[in-house]
Amino acid sequence: GMVAQELATADAATYGSAMLDSFKIDISHQEMERIIVELELIYRTQPGVWLPIHGISNMLADELGYEDQEEFEDALKADFKTFIGALPHIEVSNLESELQPGMFRDVFRVIPDPPPEECIPQRLVLNIETRADLWRVLMLHPGAYCEITELEFTIGADHRRRVDSVYNHIAASIFNLERHVEMLGDDDAVASVERQGIKDACEDLRKVLDLDLPATFVVIDPGGLSAFKPSQGVAVLALEQVDGQYDRPGRAVAVAATATAGEGLDAIDE
């Protein structure tokens, strides 16, 4: 597998899987997301391409509400340098200070995504057959969405990058749907039909998680940067191979619409 440094030179085709190859972090999905979002925000607000790891680590611990640096590193189960060195889109180095020649310090930078013209719109197809398939990690880039073919079920696009196991992506859909059911009114005939439809969908999704229902898990990825890890056994097709001529402007509009429709909203196809 590639290390973060090699990502800087990775071409778009291998970029997504290269990112996941260096992803070995043992914290909750929510906390991971909070840390990555905050880290990228801080990075954007600071001048300079390379930022000192130590200073940023203190800022981050403070922003995220940890008591101090030590409590933050306890939560990470690693020192901060090891943690961000393992992040797929971060490069770590040790450089001489421009202000104090002779003094070296640990620094990092966020590796930019490859240019859009290098990214090929793709469709990733995984047949969920074993427990191991459910524990594959799936990185969904903004605008990518998933379909479970047999259920005609869609996990909607989002404007954020989402990294989690296939199991947790599906479990999150069940959670969101069940929360939606609770908000539906009782008295209305339309609502009761909708409620039953959602309950049936949740039951089917649970069967997929229990491996009681064969399922084809398809990622539609207009940006071309989403990836499974491990990727063995996942079919990678160009979007136009399935859809006839690839309609870039049309697809972009559809993706923008889905992304603004809500945070990872799950739509059930009629």
Tab-separated table of C-alpha atoms in Angstrom:
chain	number	residue	atom	x	y	z
A	1	GLY	CA	0.000	0.000	0.000
A	2	MET	CA	1.004	3.613	-0.460
A	3	VAL	CA	2.018	5.884	2.376
A	4	ALA	CA	0.695	9.438	2.658
A	5	GLN	CA	3.844	10.931	1.109
A	6	GLU	CA	3.308	8.951	-2.084
A	7	LEU	CA	-0.225	10.320	-2.358
A	8	ALA	CA	1.255	13.619	-3.424
A	9	THR	CA	2.368	11.931	-6.648
A	10	ALA	CA	-0.493	9.403	-6.957
A	11	ASP	CA	-2.554	9.750	-10.099
A	12	ALA	CA	-6.314	10.080	-9.778
A	13	ALA	CA	-6.931	6.419	-10.611
A	14	THR	CA	-5.027	5.144	-7.561
A	15	TYR	CA	-5.686	8.147	-5.301
A	16	GLY	CA	-8.855	6.892	-3.601
A	17	SER	CA	-7.489	3.470	-2.729
A	18	ALA	CA	-4.130	4.983	-1.743
A	19	MET	CA	-5.987	7.162	0.761
A	20	LEU	CA	-7.659	4.189	2.387
A	21	ASP	CA	-4.516	2.091	2.493
A	22	SER	CA	-3.069	4.382	5.140
A	23	PHE	CA	-6.264	4.580	7.204
A	24	LYS	CA	-5.796	2.643	10.448
A	25	ILE	CA	-7.469	4.740	13.111
A	26	ASP	CA	-9.465	3.252	15.970
A	27	ILE	CA	-11.961	5.922	17.040
A	28	SER	CA	-15.678	6.444	16.487
A	29	HIS	CA	-16.895	7.592	13.092
A	30	GLN	CA	-18.334	10.791	14.624
A	31	GLU	CA	-15.123	11.757	16.396
A	32	MET	CA	-13.048	10.966	13.319
A	33	GLU	CA	-15.294	13.230	11.273
A	34	ARG	CA	-15.066	16.049	13.849
A	35	ILE	CA	-11.273	15.861	13.934
A	36	ILE	CA	-10.844	15.805	10.146
A	37	VAL	CA	-13.281	18.687	9.588
A	38	GLU	CA	-11.632	20.817	12.303
A	39	LEU	CA	-8.112	19.967	11.110
A	40	GLU	CA	-8.952	21.009	7.540
A	41	LEU	CA	-10.618	24.231	8.792
A	42	ILE	CA	-7.566	25.181	10.858
A	43	TYR	CA	-5.264	24.327	7.937
A	44	ARG	CA	-7.207	26.645	5.608
A	45	THR	CA	-7.102	29.573	8.049
A	46	GLN	CA	-3.311	29.449	8.593
A	47	PRO	CA	-0.762	31.018	6.253
A	48	GLY	CA	1.815	28.709	4.677
A	49	VAL	CA	1.759	25.294	3.058
A	50	TRP	CA	3.507	23.508	5.960
A	51	LEU	CA	2.168	23.942	9.497
A	52	PRO	CA	3.872	22.969	12.789
A	53	ILE	CA	2.352	19.782	14.193
A	54	HIS	CA	2.805	20.730	17.840
A	55	GLY	CA	1.044	24.113	17.686
A	56	ILE	CA	-1.852	22.812	15.599
A	57	SER	CA	-2.272	19.851	17.921
A	58	ASN	CA	-2.842	22.222	20.874
A	59	MET	CA	-5.305	24.329	18.860
A	60	LEU	CA	-7.203	21.226	17.805
A	61	ALA	CA	-7.428	19.764	21.333
A	62	ASP	CA	-8.800	23.112	22.491
A	63	GLU	CA	-11.316	23.475	19.614
A	64	LEU	CA	-12.653	19.942	20.162
A	65	GLY	CA	-13.138	20.524	23.897
A	66	TYR	CA	-10.442	18.239	25.330
A	67	GLU	CA	-8.992	19.163	28.732
A	68	ASP	CA	-5.442	19.265	27.338
A	69	GLN	CA	-3.057	17.726	24.823
A	70	GLU	CA	-2.648	14.587	26.932
A	71	GLU	CA	-6.399	13.867	27.090
A	72	PHE	CA	-6.633	14.412	23.321
A	73	GLU	CA	-3.834	11.905	22.631
A	74	ASP	CA	-5.464	9.405	25.029
A	75	ALA	CA	-8.610	9.575	22.910
A	76	LEU	CA	-6.564	9.122	19.714
A	77	LYS	CA	-4.708	6.139	21.246
A	78	ALA	CA	-1.568	7.646	19.672
A	79	ASP	CA	0.539	10.774	19.774
A	80	PHE	CA	-0.763	13.438	17.416
A	81	LYS	CA	2.126	13.131	14.955
A	82	THR	CA	1.466	9.380	14.499
A	83	PHE	CA	-2.268	10.036	14.192
A	84	ILE	CA	-2.101	12.657	11.447
A	85	GLY	CA	0.705	10.744	9.725
A	86	ALA	CA	-1.814	7.908	9.336
A	87	LEU	CA	-4.450	10.190	7.809
A	88	PRO	CA	-4.667	9.435	4.120
A	89	HIS	CA	-4.779	13.004	2.841
A	90	ILE	CA	-2.037	14.396	5.114
A	91	GLU	CA	1.706	14.535	4.453
A	92	VAL	CA	4.115	14.830	7.400
A	93	SER	CA	7.688	16.105	7.196
A	94	ASN	CA	10.520	17.505	9.300
A	95	LEU	CA	11.730	20.862	7.955
A	96	GLU	CA	14.169	23.592	8.952
A	97	SER	CA	12.562	26.739	10.353
A	98	GLU	CA	12.881	29.740	8.017
A	99	LEU	CA	12.950	32.107	11.004
A	100	GLN	CA	15.457	30.073	13.042
A	101	PRO	CA	17.998	28.385	10.740
A	102	GLY	CA	19.387	25.199	12.278
A	103	MET	CA	16.114	24.476	14.095
A	104	PHE	CA	14.059	21.612	12.653
A	105	ARG	CA	10.442	20.856	13.471
A	106	ASP	CA	7.695	18.383	12.587
A	107	VAL	CA	5.256	19.854	10.081
A	108	PHE	CA	2.297	18.674	7.992
A	109	ARG	CA	0.255	19.712	4.970
A	110	VAL	CA	-3.099	18.696	3.513
A	111	ILE	CA	-2.565	17.015	0.125
A	112	PRO	CA	-4.862	18.598	-2.474
A	113	ASP	CA	-7.209	16.390	-4.534
A	114	PRO	CA	-6.038	15.649	-8.095
A	115	PRO	CA	-7.426	18.085	-10.715
A	116	PRO	CA	-11.007	17.260	-11.805
A	117	GLU	CA	-9.930	16.546	-15.405
A	118	GLU	CA	-7.868	13.583	-14.129
A	119	CYS	CA	-10.817	12.082	-12.238
A	120	ILE	CA	-12.860	9.559	-14.204
A	121	PRO	CA	-16.553	9.234	-13.221
A	122	GLN	CA	-16.936	5.659	-11.992
A	123	ARG	CA	-19.355	3.038	-10.758
A	124	LEU	CA	-18.056	0.626	-8.092
A	125	VAL	CA	-19.926	-2.670	-7.685
A	126	LEU	CA	-19.578	-4.897	-4.605
A	127	ASN	CA	-21.546	-8.125	-4.144
A	128	ILE	CA	-22.133	-8.472	-0.401
A	129	GLU	CA	-21.586	-12.179	0.222
A	130	THR	CA	-19.599	-12.478	3.441
A	131	ARG	CA	-19.139	-10.721	6.776
A	132	ALA	CA	-15.787	-9.451	5.452
A	133	ASP	CA	-17.613	-7.579	2.658
A	134	LEU	CA	-19.621	-5.670	5.283
A	135	TRP	CA	-16.426	-4.675	7.106
A	136	ARG	CA	-14.751	-3.245	4.018
A	137	VAL	CA	-14.134	0.448	4.520
A	138	LEU	CA	-15.843	2.691	1.984
A	139	MET	CA	-14.722	6.264	1.416
A	140	LEU	CA	-17.501	8.265	-0.271
A	141	HIS	CA	-16.334	11.528	-1.790
A	142	PRO	CA	-18.760	14.481	-1.962
A	143	GLY	CA	-21.462	13.880	-4.594
A	144	ALA	CA	-21.117	10.071	-4.543
A	145	TYR	CA	-24.169	8.012	-3.626
A	146	CYS	CA	-24.967	4.308	-3.192
A	147	GLU	CA	-27.676	1.978	-4.403
A	148	ILE	CA	-28.619	-1.481	-3.181
A	149	THR	CA	-29.934	-2.878	-6.455
A	150	GLU	CA	-32.189	-5.667	-5.143
A	151	LEU	CA	-34.014	-3.294	-2.759
A	152	GLU	CA	-34.074	-0.287	-5.122
A	153	PHE	CA	-32.677	1.547	-2.100
A	154	THR	CA	-30.521	4.672	-2.289
A	155	ILE	CA	-28.093	6.137	0.238
A	156	GLY	CA	-28.085	9.767	-0.852
A	157	ALA	CA	-25.134	11.988	-1.762
A	158	ASP	CA	-23.583	14.379	0.735
A	159	HIS	CA	-21.378	17.446	0.432
A	160	ARG	CA	-18.880	15.956	2.899
A	161	ARG	CA	-16.444	13.084	2.565
A	162	ARG	CA	-17.729	10.056	4.507
A	163	VAL	CA	-15.424	7.227	5.605
A	164	ASP	CA	-16.870	4.172	7.332
A	165	SER	CA	-17.468	0.435	7.003
A	166	VAL	CA	-20.129	-0.727	4.525
A	167	TYR	CA	-21.962	-2.116	7.579
A	168	ASN	CA	-22.031	1.314	9.278
A	169	HIS	CA	-23.084	3.136	6.091
A	170	ILE	CA	-26.135	0.820	5.916
A	171	ALA	CA	-26.768	0.925	9.689
A	172	ALA	CA	-26.769	4.742	9.550
A	173	SER	CA	-29.477	4.582	6.853
A	174	ILE	CA	-31.623	2.380	9.092
A	175	PHE	CA	-31.126	4.833	11.961
A	176	ASN	CA	-32.101	7.850	9.795
A	177	LEU	CA	-35.177	6.085	8.403
A	178	GLU	CA	-36.395	5.032	11.846
A	179	ARG	CA	-35.976	8.594	13.078
A	180	HIS	CA	-38.042	9.761	10.090
A	181	VAL	CA	-40.825	7.259	10.948
A	182	GLU	CA	-41.063	8.754	14.456
A	183	MET	CA	-41.732	12.193	12.944
A	184	LEU	CA	-44.624	11.060	10.709
A	185	GLY	CA	-48.150	11.895	11.910
A	186	ASP	CA	-50.404	8.989	12.939
A	187	ASP	CA	-53.832	10.027	11.788
A	188	ASP	CA	-53.167	10.339	8.089
A	189	ALA	CA	-53.714	7.383	5.692
A	190	VAL	CA	-50.835	8.576	3.473
A	191	ALA	CA	-48.512	8.729	6.481
A	192	SER	CA	-49.443	5.216	7.577
A	193	VAL	CA	-48.675	3.813	4.098
A	194	GLU	CA	-45.362	5.676	4.101
A	195	ARG	CA	-44.605	4.435	7.617
A	196	GLN	CA	-45.197	0.821	6.610
A	197	GLY	CA	-43.015	1.244	3.512
A	198	ILE	CA	-40.154	2.585	5.604
A	199	LYS	CA	-40.496	-0.192	8.188
A	200	ASP	CA	-40.339	-2.782	5.390
A	201	ALA	CA	-37.234	-1.101	3.948
A	202	CYS	CA	-35.523	-1.153	7.383
A	203	GLU	CA	-36.353	-4.836	7.774
A	204	ASP	CA	-34.826	-5.603	4.369
A	205	LEU	CA	-31.692	-3.579	5.192
A	206	ARG	CA	-31.302	-5.546	8.447
A	207	LYS	CA	-31.499	-8.765	6.418
A	208	VAL	CA	-28.621	-7.455	4.262
A	209	LEU	CA	-26.588	-6.817	7.446
A	210	ASP	CA	-27.414	-10.359	8.642
A	211	LEU	CA	-26.408	-11.770	5.215
A	212	ASP	CA	-29.955	-13.189	4.875
A	213	LEU	CA	-30.584	-11.238	1.690
A	214	PRO	CA	-28.148	-11.235	-1.251
A	215	ALA	CA	-27.285	-7.631	-2.091
A	216	THR	CA	-25.400	-5.749	-4.793
A	217	PHE	CA	-23.928	-2.558	-3.347
A	218	VAL	CA	-23.264	0.015	-6.071
A	219	VAL	CA	-21.421	3.322	-5.607
A	220	ILE	CA	-22.181	5.962	-8.246
A	221	ASP	CA	-19.211	8.316	-8.066
A	222	PRO	CA	-19.234	11.260	-10.507
A	223	GLY	CA	-16.089	12.700	-8.853
A	224	GLY	CA	-14.094	9.501	-9.375
A	225	LEU	CA	-12.361	9.603	-5.966
A	226	SER	CA	-14.434	7.175	-3.884
A	227	ALA	CA	-12.872	3.818	-2.971
A	228	PHE	CA	-13.303	0.560	-1.065
A	229	LYS	CA	-10.578	-0.962	1.067
A	230	PRO	CA	-9.773	-3.729	0.489
A	231	SER	CA	-10.672	-3.233	-3.165
A	232	GLN	CA	-10.186	-6.849	-4.356
A	233	GLY	CA	-13.402	-8.216	-5.825
A	234	VAL	CA	-14.932	-4.771	-6.411
A	235	ALA	CA	-15.794	-4.148	-10.073
A	236	VAL	CA	-14.811	-0.674	-11.301
A	237	LEU	CA	-16.756	0.563	-14.339
A	238	ALA	CA	-16.781	3.928	-16.088
A	239	LEU	CA	-20.197	5.540	-15.587
A	240	GLU	CA	-20.808	5.846	-19.337
A	241	GLN	CA	-20.376	2.081	-19.781
A	242	VAL	CA	-23.695	1.651	-18.014
A	243	ASP	CA	-25.606	4.837	-18.697
A	244	GLY	CA	-24.919	5.381	-22.379
A	245	GLN	CA	-23.352	8.810	-22.950
A	246	TYR	CA	-22.119	10.306	-19.680
A	247	ASP	CA	-24.057	13.519	-19.091
A	248	ARG	CA	-21.641	15.635	-17.052
A	249	PRO	CA	-23.737	18.846	-16.667
A	250	GLY	CA	-26.901	16.853	-15.982
A	251	ARG	CA	-25.150	14.679	-13.427
A	252	ALA	CA	-23.568	17.712	-11.734
A	253	VAL	CA	-26.987	19.325	-11.324
A	254	ALA	CA	-28.441	16.100	-9.904
A	255	VAL	CA	-25.532	15.778	-7.478
A	256	ALA	CA	-25.848	19.407	-6.344
A	257	ALA	CA	-29.579	18.908	-5.781
A	258	THR	CA	-29.030	15.753	-3.728
A	259	ALA	CA	-26.237	17.344	-1.726
A	260	THR	CA	-28.452	20.272	-0.696
A	261	ALA	CA	-31.440	18.037	0.014
A	262	GLY	CA	-29.966	17.312	3.433
A	263	GLU	CA	-27.183	15.666	5.387
A	264	GLY	CA	-26.880	12.194	3.888
A	265	LEU	CA	-30.643	11.898	3.443
A	266	ASP	CA	-31.805	8.445	2.492
A	267	ALA	CA	-34.313	8.362	-0.313
A	268	ILE	CA	-36.429	5.343	-1.103
A	269	ASP	CA	-37.041	5.108	-4.812
A	270	GLU	CA	-40.722	4.977	-5.703
